[in-house]
Amino acid sequence: MFRLLRVELFKIFSKPRSYIGFLAIAAIVMLLEIALYIDGKSYISFILQSLEQSFAVQGNLLNGYLVCFIILQTLIVQMPLLVALVTGDLISGEAASGTLRLMLSRPFSRTQILTAKFAAGSAYTFVLLLCLGVLALGGGVLLFGEGDLIVLKSDSLVILRSNDVLWRYMAALSLAFVSLLTVASFALMLSCFTDNSIGPIVSSMAVIILFTIIGTLDVPLFDKIKPFLFTTHMIIWRNLFDNPIDKLQVYTSVAVLIFHIVLFYTIALIHFNRKDIYT
Amino acid sequence: MNLEVKQGEIFGFLGPNGAGKSTTLRMLLSLIKPSSGNIQVFGKSLLQNREAALSNIGCIIEKPDFYLYMTAAQNLKMLAQLNDVKNSEQRIKEVIDLVGLQGRQNDKVQTYSHGMKQRLGLAQALLHNPQLVILDEPTTGLDPQGIIELRYLLLRLKNEFGKTVVLSSHILSEVELIADSMVIMNKGKAVAQGSVKQLLSTENLIVKIETEEAQQVRSILNQTPFANVIEKTEPQSISLKLSRSQIPELNALLVEQNIQVFGISYQRPLEEYFLKITQAGNVHV
């Protein structure tokens, strides 16, 4: 099993496509940080326009923690795409190129092969997220320094002391990892059902966008199904920047996401074990 | 279908396109599950003991498969890891040398010609030193020189390394040249099976004499023991069922009778049968 995992990781990190994610994250994060470094003050005053009517805001709110929060909010759509780009290709890409035959004719069970692929996809997701965390948080703190974090919500304002922020980011990135694993398992599941690599990637994104739209629309009919959509729970990391944190909501969302991961992986496993390879 | 391949032989798997050769080979590698029945490889059930059964098989199914973005050496290294090959660097060098790809192992596979890919595919199949090598239509797309080289390599595998090779093809002459025994498949069933010598024996040949004096030849032959073996008389040819050793006698008779003969050719019964079943596929024999 460990041999399989090493091979799968080697394959992922030998493929040029896998680096698109790192390049995209680096480009977006650096662009945002440079833009905020040059023109951050006017951006902050634009955001605080409505707030200044009720509050007197003094001092420099633009610090590394806020910059990181802004970046994480911005990358909420891109990250699933970058994860699906690699995990949606894990089975179908190999089926399309014929190398799946090569893998499946080796003395490993299909369950072992799929598990190794999922583990390698998860490791890739983790590294991608780590890269985002280091660039956004590390780069932000390096360029803008530390300070209290002010999070502006639609109906409230949360002020977090600087010594109370770092653990929240660690926890938020961990929750984001669970969210992205849901995307990875979903893309992997779709990848088992087709023999071309574009289909699962596009389908994963289409489903995420559709569910996100349903999640944001205030239609009573949609309100009933929102709790069952995994995308509703993917943004739970934001709740960690509430004060106090609604722990029950966080635990519920984590449970729902884990349930989806297990569900998608089980469906993938059942189908993959039954699949006849004709390509 | 019940197939039995002897250890250390080259076994031809012959049949027209769509006969079920690739499907059968895919079942041998557990890529496709059989609807019923059992497959045993080296006495181990593929359904119950898949890993053990597959560990002794190297294969190329349909076409050799590679990770094109990697070099040949990287592909082999990765496969060596998968197969837990000991002294992998040494073994990779050995198989690269065996298939004649030395000097090109650090090039990306996407820069390889079809023939080179075929050779690299063979290197992949042999890397873990399997006892059984399964090759599905390995000569497809190769030029004549490439086909000869592959044939030579397969004979080396059998003679020098004692490998058992199962080779599928839709070309009878190709299998005849190197295989020890073979099976002919049609519509998913084995229609003939045995040693190549036995199946393609030169007894009971259909001998065809091309002449413009077919009726006269028939009259002459009617007065000889050949009268009993005449199969068919056409305006410009006459066919007889003979053994190969009888052809010189027939030839001498025609020369003696001053018959103008433009050609004497023969076809073995199995060839004739194979031609019939492959006609739909327009396959060369």
Coordinates of C-alpha atoms in Angstrom, one line a residue:
Chain A
M1 CA 0.0 0.0 0.0
F2 CA 2.8 2.4 0.9
R3 CA 4.5 1.6 -2.5
L4 CA 1.3 2.4 -4.3
L5 CA 1.0 5.7 -2.4
R6 CA 4.5 6.7 -3.3
V7 CA 3.9 5.9 -6.9
E8 CA 0.6 7.9 -6.9
L9 CA 2.3 10.9 -5.3
F10 CA 5.2 10.6 -7.8
K11 CA 2.6 10.7 -10.6
I12 CA 0.8 13.7 -9.3
F13 CA 3.9 15.7 -8.7
S14 CA 5.5 14.7 -12.1
K15 CA 2.5 16.0 -14.0
P16 CA 2.8 19.7 -15.1
R17 CA -1.0 20.2 -14.6
S18 CA -0.5 19.7 -10.8
Y19 CA 1.5 22.9 -10.6
I20 CA -1.2 25.1 -12.1
G21 CA -2.8 25.2 -8.7
F22 CA 0.4 26.4 -6.9
L23 CA 1.1 28.9 -9.6
A24 CA -2.5 30.2 -9.5
I25 CA -2.5 30.5 -5.7
A26 CA 0.9 32.2 -5.7
A27 CA -0.1 34.7 -8.5
I28 CA -3.5 35.5 -6.9
V29 CA -2.1 35.9 -3.3
M30 CA 0.9 38.0 -4.4
L31 CA -1.3 40.1 -6.6
L32 CA -3.8 40.8 -3.8
E33 CA -1.0 41.5 -1.3
I34 CA 0.8 43.9 -3.6
A35 CA -2.5 45.6 -4.5
L36 CA -3.4 45.9 -0.8
Y37 CA 0.1 47.1 0.0
I38 CA -0.1 49.9 -2.5
D39 CA -3.8 50.8 -2.2
G40 CA -4.9 49.1 0.9
K41 CA -6.0 52.2 2.8
S42 CA -8.5 53.3 0.2
Y43 CA -9.8 49.8 0.0
I44 CA -10.3 49.7 3.8
S45 CA -12.1 53.1 3.9
F46 CA -14.4 51.8 1.1
I47 CA -15.3 48.8 3.2
L48 CA -15.8 50.9 6.3
Q49 CA -17.9 53.5 4.6
S50 CA -21.2 52.3 6.1
L51 CA -19.6 51.5 9.4
E52 CA -18.1 55.0 9.9
Q53 CA -21.7 56.4 10.1
S54 CA -22.1 54.6 13.4
F55 CA -18.6 54.1 14.7
A56 CA -15.4 56.1 14.9
V57 CA -12.7 54.0 13.5
Q58 CA -9.1 54.9 14.5
G59 CA -5.7 53.4 13.8
N60 CA -4.5 51.1 11.0
L61 CA -6.9 48.2 10.5
L62 CA -4.9 46.8 7.6
N63 CA -2.7 44.1 9.0
G64 CA -1.5 40.6 8.0
Y65 CA -4.5 38.9 9.6
L66 CA -7.0 41.0 7.7
V67 CA -5.1 40.6 4.5
C68 CA -5.2 36.8 5.0
F69 CA -8.9 36.9 5.7
I70 CA -9.6 38.9 2.5
I71 CA -7.5 36.4 0.5
L72 CA -9.2 33.4 1.9
Q73 CA -12.6 34.9 1.1
T74 CA -11.5 35.6 -2.5
L75 CA -10.1 32.1 -3.1
I76 CA -13.3 30.4 -1.9
V77 CA -14.3 29.6 -5.5
Q78 CA -10.9 28.9 -7.0
M79 CA -9.6 26.4 -4.5
P80 CA -12.3 23.7 -5.3
L81 CA -11.5 24.1 -9.0
L82 CA -7.8 23.7 -8.4
V83 CA -8.4 20.5 -6.3
A84 CA -10.9 19.1 -8.8
L85 CA -8.4 19.7 -11.6
V86 CA -6.1 17.1 -10.1
T87 CA -8.5 14.7 -8.3
G88 CA -11.0 14.6 -11.1
D89 CA -8.2 13.3 -13.3
L90 CA -7.0 10.5 -11.0
I91 CA -9.0 7.7 -12.6
S92 CA -10.5 9.1 -15.8
G93 CA -7.2 10.6 -16.9
E94 CA -5.5 7.2 -16.6
A95 CA -8.4 5.5 -18.3
A96 CA -8.2 8.0 -21.2
S97 CA -4.4 7.5 -21.6
G98 CA -4.6 3.7 -21.1
T99 CA -2.3 3.6 -18.1
L100 CA -5.2 2.4 -15.9
R101 CA -4.8 -1.0 -17.6
L102 CA -1.2 -0.9 -16.6
M103 CA -2.1 -0.1 -13.0
L104 CA -4.9 -2.7 -12.7
S105 CA -2.9 -5.5 -14.1
R106 CA -0.4 -5.1 -11.3
P107 CA -0.8 -7.3 -8.2
F108 CA -2.9 -4.9 -6.1
S109 CA -6.6 -4.9 -5.4
R110 CA -8.7 -2.2 -6.9
T111 CA -9.6 -1.1 -3.4
Q112 CA -5.9 -0.5 -2.7
I113 CA -5.4 1.3 -5.9
L114 CA -8.4 3.7 -5.3
T115 CA -7.4 4.2 -1.7
A116 CA -3.9 5.1 -2.7
K117 CA -5.2 7.5 -5.3
F118 CA -7.5 9.2 -2.8
A119 CA -4.7 9.4 -0.2
A120 CA -2.4 11.0 -2.8
G121 CA -5.2 13.4 -3.9
S122 CA -5.7 14.3 -0.2
A123 CA -2.0 14.9 0.2
Y124 CA -2.0 17.1 -2.8
T125 CA -5.0 19.1 -1.4
F126 CA -3.1 19.4 1.9
V127 CA 0.0 20.7 0.3
L128 CA -2.0 23.2 -1.9
L129 CA -3.8 24.4 1.2
L130 CA -0.5 24.7 3.1
C131 CA 0.9 26.7 0.3
L132 CA -2.1 29.0 0.5
G133 CA -1.8 29.3 4.3
V134 CA 2.0 30.1 4.1
L135 CA 1.6 32.7 1.3
A136 CA -1.6 34.3 2.6
L137 CA -0.9 34.3 6.4
G138 CA 2.9 34.3 6.3
G139 CA 3.2 36.7 3.4
G140 CA 0.5 38.9 4.9
V141 CA 2.1 39.1 8.4
L142 CA 5.5 39.7 6.8
L143 CA 4.3 42.6 4.6
F144 CA 1.7 44.2 6.9
G145 CA 2.6 43.0 10.4
E146 CA 0.3 41.7 13.1
G147 CA -2.7 43.4 14.7
D148 CA -6.3 42.9 15.8
L149 CA -8.5 41.4 13.3
I150 CA -11.8 43.1 12.4
V151 CA -14.2 40.9 10.6
L152 CA -17.1 42.7 9.0
K153 CA -20.2 40.5 8.7
S154 CA -23.5 41.4 7.0
D155 CA -25.2 42.0 10.4
S156 CA -22.3 42.5 12.8
L157 CA -18.8 43.5 13.4
V158 CA -16.3 41.1 15.1
I159 CA -13.1 42.3 16.7
L160 CA -10.6 39.7 17.6
R161 CA -7.5 40.4 19.6
S162 CA -4.2 39.7 17.8
N163 CA -3.3 36.9 20.2
D164 CA -6.6 35.3 19.6
V165 CA -6.3 35.0 15.9
L166 CA -3.6 32.6 14.9
W167 CA -5.3 29.4 16.3
R168 CA -8.4 30.4 14.5
Y169 CA -6.5 30.5 11.2
M170 CA -5.0 27.0 12.0
A171 CA -8.5 25.7 12.7
A172 CA -10.0 27.5 9.7
L173 CA -7.4 25.9 7.4
S174 CA -8.1 22.5 8.9
L175 CA -11.8 23.0 8.3
A176 CA -11.0 24.2 4.7
F177 CA -9.0 21.0 4.3
V178 CA -12.1 18.9 5.2
S179 CA -14.2 21.0 2.8
L180 CA -11.7 20.5 0.0
L181 CA -11.5 16.8 0.8
T182 CA -15.2 16.7 0.1
V183 CA -14.6 18.2 -3.3
A184 CA -11.7 15.8 -3.9
S185 CA -13.8 12.7 -3.1
F186 CA -16.7 14.1 -5.2
A187 CA -14.3 14.6 -8.2
L188 CA -12.7 11.2 -7.6
M189 CA -16.2 9.6 -7.6
L190 CA -17.1 11.2 -10.9
S191 CA -13.7 10.3 -12.2
C192 CA -14.6 6.6 -11.7
F193 CA -17.7 6.9 -14.0
T194 CA -16.1 8.2 -17.1
D195 CA -13.1 7.7 -19.3
N196 CA -12.2 11.3 -20.2
S197 CA -10.5 13.6 -17.7
I198 CA -12.4 16.9 -18.6
G199 CA -15.8 15.5 -17.7
P200 CA -15.3 15.0 -14.0
I201 CA -13.5 18.3 -13.6
V202 CA -16.1 20.3 -15.3
S203 CA -19.0 18.3 -13.7
S204 CA -17.5 18.8 -10.2
M205 CA -17.3 22.6 -10.8
A206 CA -20.7 22.7 -12.3
V207 CA -22.2 21.0 -9.2
I208 CA -20.3 23.2 -6.8
I209 CA -21.4 26.4 -8.6
L210 CA -25.0 25.2 -8.8
F211 CA -25.1 24.2 -5.1
T212 CA -23.4 27.5 -4.2
I213 CA -26.0 29.5 -6.1
I214 CA -28.8 27.5 -4.5
G215 CA -27.1 28.2 -1.1
T216 CA -27.0 32.0 -1.7
L217 CA -30.5 32.5 -3.1
D218 CA -33.1 33.4 -0.5
V219 CA -35.9 31.2 -1.9
P220 CA -38.1 29.4 0.7
L221 CA -38.0 26.2 -1.4
F222 CA -34.2 26.2 -1.4
D223 CA -34.1 26.8 2.3
K224 CA -35.3 23.2 2.9
I225 CA -32.5 21.6 0.9
K226 CA -29.7 24.0 1.8
P227 CA -28.7 22.0 5.0
F228 CA -28.2 18.9 2.8
L229 CA -25.9 20.5 0.3
F230 CA -22.2 19.9 1.1
T231 CA -21.4 23.4 -0.3
T232 CA -23.4 25.0 2.5
H233 CA -21.0 23.4 5.0
M234 CA -17.9 24.2 3.0
I235 CA -17.9 27.8 4.2
I236 CA -18.0 26.8 7.9
W237 CA -14.4 28.0 8.4
R238 CA -15.8 31.6 8.5
N239 CA -17.7 30.7 11.7
L240 CA -14.3 30.4 13.4
F241 CA -14.0 34.1 13.2
D242 CA -17.2 34.7 15.2
N243 CA -17.0 35.6 18.8
P244 CA -18.3 33.4 20.5
I245 CA -18.0 30.5 18.0
D246 CA -21.1 28.5 17.4
K247 CA -19.4 25.2 18.1
L248 CA -22.5 23.1 17.5
Q249 CA -22.8 24.5 14.0
V250 CA -19.1 23.8 13.4
Y251 CA -19.4 20.2 14.6
T252 CA -22.6 19.7 12.6
S253 CA -21.0 21.0 9.4
V254 CA -17.8 18.9 9.9
A255 CA -20.0 15.8 10.5
V256 CA -22.0 16.5 7.3
L257 CA -18.8 17.0 5.3
I258 CA -17.3 13.8 6.6
F259 CA -20.5 12.0 5.8
H260 CA -20.3 13.3 2.2
I261 CA -16.6 12.2 1.9
V262 CA -17.5 8.7 3.1
L263 CA -20.5 8.5 0.8
F264 CA -18.6 9.7 -2.3
Y265 CA -15.7 7.5 -1.6
T266 CA -17.9 4.4 -1.0
I267 CA -19.8 5.0 -4.2
A268 CA -16.5 5.4 -6.0
L269 CA -15.1 2.2 -4.5
I270 CA -18.2 0.1 -5.3
H271 CA -18.3 1.3 -8.9
F272 CA -14.5 1.0 -9.4
N273 CA -14.5 -2.5 -8.1
R274 CA -17.2 -3.5 -10.6
K275 CA -15.9 -1.6 -13.5
D276 CA -14.8 -3.5 -16.6
I277 CA -11.8 -1.9 -18.3
Y278 CA -12.3 -1.7 -22.1
T279 CA -10.2 1.4 -22.8
Chain B
M1 CA -13.4 -22.1 -23.6
N2 CA -10.6 -24.1 -22.0
L3 CA -7.1 -23.0 -22.7
E4 CA -3.9 -24.7 -21.6
V5 CA -0.6 -23.0 -22.2
K6 CA 2.6 -25.1 -21.6
Q7 CA 5.4 -23.4 -19.6
G8 CA 8.2 -22.1 -21.8
E9 CA 6.3 -22.0 -25.1
I10 CA 5.1 -19.3 -27.3
F11 CA 1.3 -19.6 -27.6
G12 CA -0.5 -18.0 -30.4
F13 CA -3.9 -16.5 -29.8
L14 CA -5.4 -16.2 -33.2
G15 CA -8.7 -14.9 -34.6
P16 CA -10.3 -12.2 -36.7
N17 CA -11.0 -8.8 -35.3
G18 CA -13.9 -9.1 -32.8
A19 CA -13.3 -12.8 -32.2
G20 CA -12.8 -12.1 -28.4
K21 CA -9.0 -12.3 -28.2
S22 CA -8.5 -9.0 -26.4
T23 CA -11.6 -9.7 -24.1
T24 CA -10.1 -13.1 -23.1
L25 CA -6.7 -11.6 -22.4
R26 CA -8.3 -8.8 -20.4
M27 CA -10.1 -11.5 -18.4
L28 CA -6.7 -13.1 -17.8
L29 CA -5.5 -9.8 -16.3
S30 CA -8.8 -9.3 -14.4
L31 CA -9.5 -6.1 -16.3
I32 CA -12.9 -7.6 -17.2
K33 CA -14.8 -9.9 -15.0
P34 CA -16.0 -13.2 -16.6
S35 CA -19.8 -13.7 -16.5
S36 CA -19.1 -17.3 -15.3
G37 CA -16.3 -19.8 -15.0
N38 CA -12.9 -19.6 -13.4
I39 CA -9.4 -18.5 -14.5
Q40 CA -6.3 -20.1 -13.0
V41 CA -2.8 -18.7 -13.6
F42 CA 0.0 -20.9 -12.4
G43 CA -2.6 -22.9 -10.5
K44 CA -3.8 -19.8 -8.7
S45 CA -7.4 -18.6 -9.1
L46 CA -7.6 -15.1 -10.5
L47 CA -10.9 -14.5 -8.8
Q48 CA -9.8 -15.7 -5.3
N49 CA -6.1 -14.9 -5.4
R50 CA -5.8 -12.0 -7.8
E51 CA -2.6 -10.5 -6.4
A52 CA -0.6 -13.8 -6.4
A53 CA -1.8 -14.7 -9.9
L54 CA -0.9 -11.3 -11.4
S55 CA 2.5 -11.0 -9.8
N56 CA 3.9 -13.5 -12.4
I57 CA 2.4 -11.8 -15.5
G58 CA 3.9 -9.1 -17.7
C59 CA 1.7 -7.7 -20.4
I60 CA 1.0 -5.3 -23.2
I61 CA -2.8 -5.1 -23.8
E62 CA -3.9 -3.4 -27.0
K63 CA -1.0 -0.9 -27.0
P64 CA 1.8 -0.2 -24.5
D65 CA 0.8 2.4 -21.9
F66 CA 3.0 5.0 -20.5
Y67 CA 3.0 8.2 -18.6
L68 CA 4.0 10.4 -21.5
Y69 CA 5.2 13.3 -19.4
M70 CA 7.8 11.0 -17.8
T71 CA 11.0 9.7 -19.3
A72 CA 11.4 6.0 -20.1
A73 CA 13.6 5.5 -17.1
Q74 CA 11.1 7.2 -14.8
N75 CA 8.3 5.0 -16.2
L76 CA 10.3 1.9 -15.5
K77 CA 11.4 3.1 -12.1
M78 CA 7.8 3.8 -11.1
L79 CA 6.8 0.4 -12.3
A80 CA 9.7 -1.2 -10.5
Q81 CA 8.5 0.4 -7.3
L82 CA 5.0 -1.0 -7.9
N83 CA 6.3 -4.5 -8.6
D84 CA 8.8 -4.3 -5.7
V85 CA 11.7 -5.1 -8.0
K86 CA 15.0 -5.7 -6.1
N87 CA 18.1 -3.9 -7.5
S88 CA 15.8 -1.9 -9.7
E89 CA 18.5 0.3 -11.2
Q90 CA 20.3 -2.8 -12.4
R91 CA 17.2 -4.5 -13.7
I92 CA 16.1 -1.3 -15.5
K93 CA 19.4 -1.3 -17.3
E94 CA 19.1 -4.9 -18.2
V95 CA 15.6 -4.6 -19.8
I96 CA 16.6 -1.3 -21.5
D97 CA 19.6 -3.2 -23.1
L98 CA 17.4 -6.2 -23.9
V99 CA 15.0 -4.2 -26.0
G100 CA 17.7 -2.0 -27.5
L101 CA 16.7 1.4 -26.0
Q102 CA 20.1 2.2 -24.4
G103 CA 21.0 5.8 -24.8
R104 CA 17.3 6.9 -25.0
Q105 CA 16.1 6.0 -21.6
N106 CA 16.3 9.6 -20.3
D107 CA 14.1 11.0 -23.1
K108 CA 10.5 11.7 -22.5
V109 CA 8.3 8.9 -23.8
Q110 CA 6.2 11.5 -25.8
T111 CA 9.3 11.9 -28.1
Y112 CA 9.4 8.1 -28.9
S113 CA 8.4 6.6 -32.2
H114 CA 5.8 3.9 -32.3
G115 CA 8.4 1.2 -32.6
M116 CA 10.4 2.5 -29.6
K117 CA 7.2 2.7 -27.6
Q118 CA 6.5 -1.0 -28.5
R119 CA 10.0 -1.9 -27.3
L120 CA 9.6 0.1 -24.1
G121 CA 6.3 -1.6 -23.6
L122 CA 8.1 -4.9 -23.7
A123 CA 10.7 -3.6 -21.3
Q124 CA 7.8 -2.7 -18.9
A125 CA 6.3 -6.2 -19.3
L126 CA 9.6 -7.9 -18.5
L127 CA 10.8 -5.6 -15.7
H128 CA 9.6 -7.7 -12.8
N129 CA 10.9 -10.9 -14.5
P130 CA 7.5 -12.5 -14.9
Q131 CA 7.1 -16.1 -16.0
L132 CA 4.2 -15.3 -18.3
V133 CA 4.3 -12.5 -20.9
I134 CA 1.0 -11.6 -22.5
L135 CA 1.2 -9.5 -25.7
D136 CA -1.9 -8.4 -27.4
E137 CA -1.3 -7.7 -31.1
P138 CA 2.3 -6.5 -30.5
T139 CA 3.2 -6.0 -34.2
T140 CA 0.4 -3.5 -34.8
G141 CA 1.8 -0.4 -36.4
L142 CA 5.3 -1.7 -36.7
D143 CA 7.3 -1.5 -39.9
P144 CA 8.6 -4.8 -41.4
Q145 CA 12.0 -4.3 -39.8
G146 CA 10.3 -3.7 -36.4
I147 CA 8.2 -6.8 -36.8
I148 CA 11.4 -8.9 -37.5
E149 CA 13.1 -7.4 -34.5
L150 CA 10.2 -8.1 -32.3
R151 CA 9.9 -11.7 -33.5
Y152 CA 13.6 -12.2 -32.8
L153 CA 13.2 -10.7 -29.3
L154 CA 10.2 -13.0 -28.5
L155 CA 12.2 -16.1 -29.6
R156 CA 15.0 -14.9 -27.3
L157 CA 12.6 -14.6 -24.4
K158 CA 11.5 -18.2 -24.9
N159 CA 14.9 -19.7 -25.7
E160 CA 17.3 -17.8 -23.5
F161 CA 15.1 -16.8 -20.6
G162 CA 12.5 -19.6 -20.6
K163 CA 9.5 -17.2 -20.6
T164 CA 6.1 -18.4 -21.6
V165 CA 4.6 -16.0 -24.1
V166 CA 1.0 -15.6 -25.1
L167 CA 0.8 -13.7 -28.3
S168 CA -2.5 -12.6 -29.9
S169 CA -2.7 -11.8 -33.5
H170 CA -5.1 -11.8 -36.4
I171 CA -2.3 -12.8 -38.8
L172 CA -1.9 -16.5 -39.1
S173 CA 1.5 -16.4 -40.8
E174 CA 2.9 -14.2 -38.0
V175 CA 1.8 -16.8 -35.4
E176 CA 3.0 -19.7 -37.5
L177 CA 6.5 -18.2 -37.6
I178 CA 7.2 -18.2 -33.9
A179 CA 4.4 -20.0 -32.0
D180 CA 4.7 -23.6 -30.7
S181 CA 1.0 -24.0 -30.2
M182 CA -2.0 -21.9 -30.8
V183 CA -5.7 -21.5 -30.5
I184 CA -8.0 -20.1 -33.1
M185 CA -10.9 -18.1 -31.8
N186 CA -14.1 -17.1 -33.5
K187 CA -17.1 -15.4 -32.0
G188 CA -15.8 -15.9 -28.5
K189 CA -15.2 -19.6 -28.9
A190 CA -12.0 -21.7 -29.4
V191 CA -12.6 -23.4 -32.8
A192 CA -9.2 -25.1 -33.2
Q193 CA -6.4 -25.7 -30.7
G194 CA -3.2 -27.6 -30.7
S195 CA 0.4 -27.5 -31.7
V196 CA 1.2 -25.3 -34.7
K197 CA 2.8 -28.3 -36.5
Q198 CA -0.2 -30.4 -36.0
L199 CA -2.7 -27.7 -36.9
L200 CA -0.8 -26.4 -39.9
S201 CA 0.3 -29.8 -41.2
T202 CA 1.2 -30.2 -44.8
E203 CA -1.1 -33.3 -45.2
N204 CA -4.4 -32.8 -47.0
L205 CA -3.3 -29.6 -48.7
I206 CA -5.6 -27.9 -51.2
V207 CA -3.3 -27.8 -54.3
K208 CA -4.3 -25.5 -57.1
I209 CA -2.9 -25.9 -60.6
E210 CA -3.2 -22.8 -62.7
T211 CA -3.5 -23.7 -66.4
E212 CA -5.5 -22.8 -69.5
E213 CA -6.0 -26.5 -70.2
A214 CA -8.0 -27.4 -67.1
Q215 CA -10.3 -29.8 -68.8
Q216 CA -7.4 -31.6 -70.5
V217 CA -5.6 -31.9 -67.2
R218 CA -8.7 -33.4 -65.6
S219 CA -8.9 -36.0 -68.3
I220 CA -5.2 -36.9 -67.8
L221 CA -5.7 -37.0 -64.0
N222 CA -8.8 -39.2 -64.3
Q223 CA -6.6 -42.0 -65.6
T224 CA -4.3 -41.8 -62.6
P225 CA -4.7 -42.3 -58.8
F226 CA -5.0 -38.5 -58.6
A227 CA -8.6 -38.9 -60.0
N228 CA -9.9 -39.6 -56.5
V229 CA -8.5 -36.4 -55.0
I230 CA -9.8 -33.9 -57.5
E231 CA -11.7 -31.2 -55.6
K232 CA -12.8 -28.7 -58.1
T233 CA -12.3 -27.9 -61.8
E234 CA -12.6 -24.3 -63.0
P235 CA -11.9 -22.9 -66.5
Q236 CA -8.4 -21.9 -65.7
S237 CA -7.5 -24.0 -62.7
I238 CA -8.0 -27.4 -61.0
S239 CA -7.8 -28.1 -57.3
L240 CA -6.8 -31.4 -55.7
K241 CA -6.4 -32.6 -52.1
L242 CA -2.9 -33.8 -51.7
S243 CA 0.0 -34.1 -49.2
R244 CA 3.0 -31.9 -49.8
S245 CA 5.1 -34.9 -50.8
Q246 CA 2.8 -35.7 -53.7
I247 CA 3.3 -32.4 -55.4
P248 CA 6.5 -33.3 -57.3
E249 CA 4.9 -36.4 -58.7
L250 CA 2.0 -34.4 -60.0
N251 CA 4.3 -31.8 -61.4
A252 CA 6.3 -34.4 -63.2
L253 CA 3.1 -35.9 -64.7
L254 CA 2.0 -32.6 -66.1
V255 CA 5.4 -31.9 -67.6
E256 CA 5.5 -35.3 -69.2
Q257 CA 2.1 -34.6 -70.8
N258 CA 3.3 -31.2 -72.1
I259 CA 0.7 -29.2 -70.1
Q260 CA 1.4 -25.5 -69.8
V261 CA 1.4 -24.8 -66.1
F262 CA 1.5 -21.2 -64.9
G263 CA 1.6 -22.0 -61.2
I264 CA 1.1 -24.6 -58.5
S265 CA 0.1 -23.2 -55.1
Y266 CA -1.3 -24.8 -52.0
Q267 CA -3.3 -23.9 -49.0
R268 CA -3.6 -25.8 -45.8
P269 CA -7.1 -26.6 -44.6
L270 CA -6.8 -24.4 -41.5
E271 CA -5.6 -21.5 -43.7
E272 CA -8.7 -22.0 -45.9
Y273 CA -10.9 -22.1 -42.8
F274 CA -9.2 -19.1 -41.3
L275 CA -9.6 -17.2 -44.5
K276 CA -13.3 -17.9 -44.4
I277 CA -13.8 -16.6 -40.9
T278 CA -11.6 -13.6 -41.4
Q279 CA -13.2 -12.6 -44.8
A280 CA -15.6 -10.2 -43.1
G281 CA -12.7 -8.5 -41.3
N282 CA -10.6 -8.2 -44.5
V283 CA -7.5 -9.6 -42.8
H284 CA -4.4 -10.8 -44.5
V285 CA -3.2 -14.4 -43.9

